[in-house]
Amino acid sequence: MKTDYDAPRTTDVLGAETALDELALTPTQKADADEAEILESLDLPGADLSGEELTVRVLPKQSDEFTCMSCFLVQHYSRKAPGSADHCRDCA
């Protein structure tokens, strides 16, 4: 059966007892305050991060890892593509 999606709907999706006024949200000062807090907590690109400390321990490449020459990710040798000397399985 073909459906004409451009035709006006003949059935009430929400139900006959649902009023449009019940669905409308009333704006409150709390919603505006939450939005302001969110905007204040965002860091903009190019922001000065010189006072931040790195909290992740970075390890050098291990003897059982390789660097993929396509995506430049350090991966375990088990992820090396068969027949390829320097590409991972995702990039091969």
PDB file of C-alpha atoms in Angstrom:
ATOM      1  CA  MET A   1       0.000   0.000   0.000  1.00  0.00           C
ATOM      2  CA  LYS A   2       1.422   3.376  -1.007  1.00  0.00           C
ATOM      3  CA  THR A   3       1.405   6.244   1.479  1.00  0.00           C
ATOM      4  CA  ASP A   4       1.181   9.887   0.513  1.00  0.00           C
ATOM      5  CA  TYR A   5       3.269  11.641   3.144  1.00  0.00           C
ATOM      6  CA  ASP A   6       2.330  15.083   1.815  1.00  0.00           C
ATOM      7  CA  ALA A   7      -1.400  14.566   2.423  1.00  0.00           C
ATOM      8  CA  PRO A   8      -2.882  16.104   5.594  1.00  0.00           C
ATOM      9  CA  ARG A   9      -3.355  13.702   8.494  1.00  0.00           C
ATOM     10  CA  THR A  10      -6.820  12.434   9.140  1.00  0.00           C
ATOM     11  CA  THR A  11      -6.161  10.847  12.541  1.00  0.00           C
ATOM     12  CA  ASP A  12      -5.278  12.604  15.777  1.00  0.00           C
ATOM     13  CA  VAL A  13      -1.833  11.368  16.791  1.00  0.00           C
ATOM     14  CA  LEU A  14      -2.003  12.725  20.354  1.00  0.00           C
ATOM     15  CA  GLY A  15      -5.516  11.580  21.119  1.00  0.00           C
ATOM     16  CA  ALA A  16      -8.740  13.546  21.316  1.00  0.00           C
ATOM     17  CA  GLU A  17      -8.457  14.278  25.042  1.00  0.00           C
ATOM     18  CA  THR A  18      -4.999  15.909  24.836  1.00  0.00           C
ATOM     19  CA  ALA A  19      -5.167  19.676  24.640  1.00  0.00           C
ATOM     20  CA  LEU A  20      -2.425  21.724  23.060  1.00  0.00           C
ATOM     21  CA  ASP A  21      -2.239  23.852  26.219  1.00  0.00           C
ATOM     22  CA  GLU A  22      -1.269  20.785  28.243  1.00  0.00           C
ATOM     23  CA  LEU A  23       1.695  20.140  25.968  1.00  0.00           C
ATOM     24  CA  ALA A  24       3.059  23.669  26.075  1.00  0.00           C
ATOM     25  CA  LEU A  25       5.825  24.179  28.621  1.00  0.00           C
ATOM     26  CA  THR A  26       5.705  27.237  30.765  1.00  0.00           C
ATOM     27  CA  PRO A  27       8.962  29.221  30.720  1.00  0.00           C
ATOM     28  CA  THR A  28      10.521  29.612  34.132  1.00  0.00           C
ATOM     29  CA  GLN A  29      13.414  31.582  35.538  1.00  0.00           C
ATOM     30  CA  LYS A  30      15.070  28.287  36.484  1.00  0.00           C
ATOM     31  CA  ALA A  31      15.452  27.256  32.852  1.00  0.00           C
ATOM     32  CA  ASP A  32      17.137  30.570  32.060  1.00  0.00           C
ATOM     33  CA  ALA A  33      19.457  30.201  35.040  1.00  0.00           C
ATOM     34  CA  ASP A  34      20.446  26.670  33.984  1.00  0.00           C
ATOM     35  CA  GLU A  35      21.263  27.891  30.487  1.00  0.00           C
ATOM     36  CA  ALA A  36      23.431  30.679  31.890  1.00  0.00           C
ATOM     37  CA  GLU A  37      25.307  28.206  34.106  1.00  0.00           C
ATOM     38  CA  ILE A  38      25.942  25.926  31.149  1.00  0.00           C
ATOM     39  CA  LEU A  39      27.276  28.776  29.039  1.00  0.00           C
ATOM     40  CA  GLU A  40      29.608  29.906  31.827  1.00  0.00           C
ATOM     41  CA  SER A  41      31.068  26.408  32.229  1.00  0.00           C
ATOM     42  CA  LEU A  42      31.981  26.018  28.547  1.00  0.00           C
ATOM     43  CA  ASP A  43      35.600  26.428  27.498  1.00  0.00           C
ATOM     44  CA  LEU A  44      36.086  28.296  24.266  1.00  0.00           C
ATOM     45  CA  PRO A  45      38.635  27.177  21.673  1.00  0.00           C
ATOM     46  CA  GLY A  46      41.884  29.067  22.068  1.00  0.00           C
ATOM     47  CA  ALA A  47      41.325  29.585  25.780  1.00  0.00           C
ATOM     48  CA  ASP A  48      44.431  29.879  27.960  1.00  0.00           C
ATOM     49  CA  LEU A  49      45.043  26.425  29.418  1.00  0.00           C
ATOM     50  CA  SER A  50      48.546  27.105  30.729  1.00  0.00           C
ATOM     51  CA  GLY A  51      47.396  26.629  34.328  1.00  0.00           C
ATOM     52  CA  GLU A  52      45.905  23.188  33.667  1.00  0.00           C
ATOM     53  CA  GLU A  53      47.744  20.010  34.659  1.00  0.00           C
ATOM     54  CA  LEU A  54      47.712  16.791  32.670  1.00  0.00           C
ATOM     55  CA  THR A  55      45.947  14.115  34.706  1.00  0.00           C
ATOM     56  CA  VAL A  56      46.538  11.207  32.315  1.00  0.00           C
ATOM     57  CA  ARG A  57      49.689   9.117  32.518  1.00  0.00           C
ATOM     58  CA  VAL A  58      51.235   8.922  29.037  1.00  0.00           C
ATOM     59  CA  LEU A  59      53.302   5.840  28.239  1.00  0.00           C
ATOM     60  CA  PRO A  60      55.837   5.586  25.421  1.00  0.00           C
ATOM     61  CA  LYS A  61      55.245   3.080  22.622  1.00  0.00           C
ATOM     62  CA  GLN A  62      55.861  -0.449  23.916  1.00  0.00           C
ATOM     63  CA  SER A  63      57.902  -3.164  22.201  1.00  0.00           C
ATOM     64  CA  ASP A  64      54.729  -5.067  21.191  1.00  0.00           C
ATOM     65  CA  GLU A  65      53.076  -2.031  19.543  1.00  0.00           C
ATOM     66  CA  PHE A  66      53.347  -0.335  16.148  1.00  0.00           C
ATOM     67  CA  THR A  67      52.279   2.987  14.658  1.00  0.00           C
ATOM     68  CA  CYS A  68      49.818   2.762  11.767  1.00  0.00           C
ATOM     69  CA  MET A  69      51.066   4.841   8.847  1.00  0.00           C
ATOM     70  CA  SER A  70      47.518   5.696   7.768  1.00  0.00           C
ATOM     71  CA  CYS A  71      45.737   6.785  10.963  1.00  0.00           C
ATOM     72  CA  PHE A  72      48.933   7.297  13.036  1.00  0.00           C
ATOM     73  CA  LEU A  73      47.506   5.475  16.064  1.00  0.00           C
ATOM     74  CA  VAL A  74      49.737   3.313  18.221  1.00  0.00           C
ATOM     75  CA  GLN A  75      48.212  -0.157  18.299  1.00  0.00           C
ATOM     76  CA  HIS A  76      49.103  -3.654  19.453  1.00  0.00           C
ATOM     77  CA  TYR A  77      50.730  -5.954  16.890  1.00  0.00           C
ATOM     78  CA  SER A  78      47.611  -8.155  16.955  1.00  0.00           C
ATOM     79  CA  ARG A  79      45.777  -5.269  15.228  1.00  0.00           C
ATOM     80  CA  LYS A  80      48.236  -5.253  12.294  1.00  0.00           C
ATOM     81  CA  ALA A  81      46.612  -6.037   8.935  1.00  0.00           C
ATOM     82  CA  PRO A  82      47.719  -9.314   7.376  1.00  0.00           C
ATOM     83  CA  GLY A  83      50.075  -8.721   4.457  1.00  0.00           C
ATOM     84  CA  SER A  84      50.683  -5.113   5.441  1.00  0.00           C
ATOM     85  CA  ALA A  85      53.822  -4.030   7.211  1.00  0.00           C
ATOM     86  CA  ASP A  86      52.581  -0.717   8.578  1.00  0.00           C
ATOM     87  CA  HIS A  87      48.767  -0.480   8.528  1.00  0.00           C
ATOM     88  CA  CYS A  88      46.166  -1.507  11.089  1.00  0.00           C
ATOM     89  CA  ARG A  89      43.152  -3.674  10.262  1.00  0.00           C
ATOM     90  CA  ASP A  90      40.818  -0.674  10.212  1.00  0.00           C
ATOM     91  CA  CYS A  91      42.887   1.203   7.624  1.00  0.00           C
ATOM     92  CA  ALA A  92      43.855  -1.741   5.389  1.00  0.00           C
TER      93      ALA A  92
END
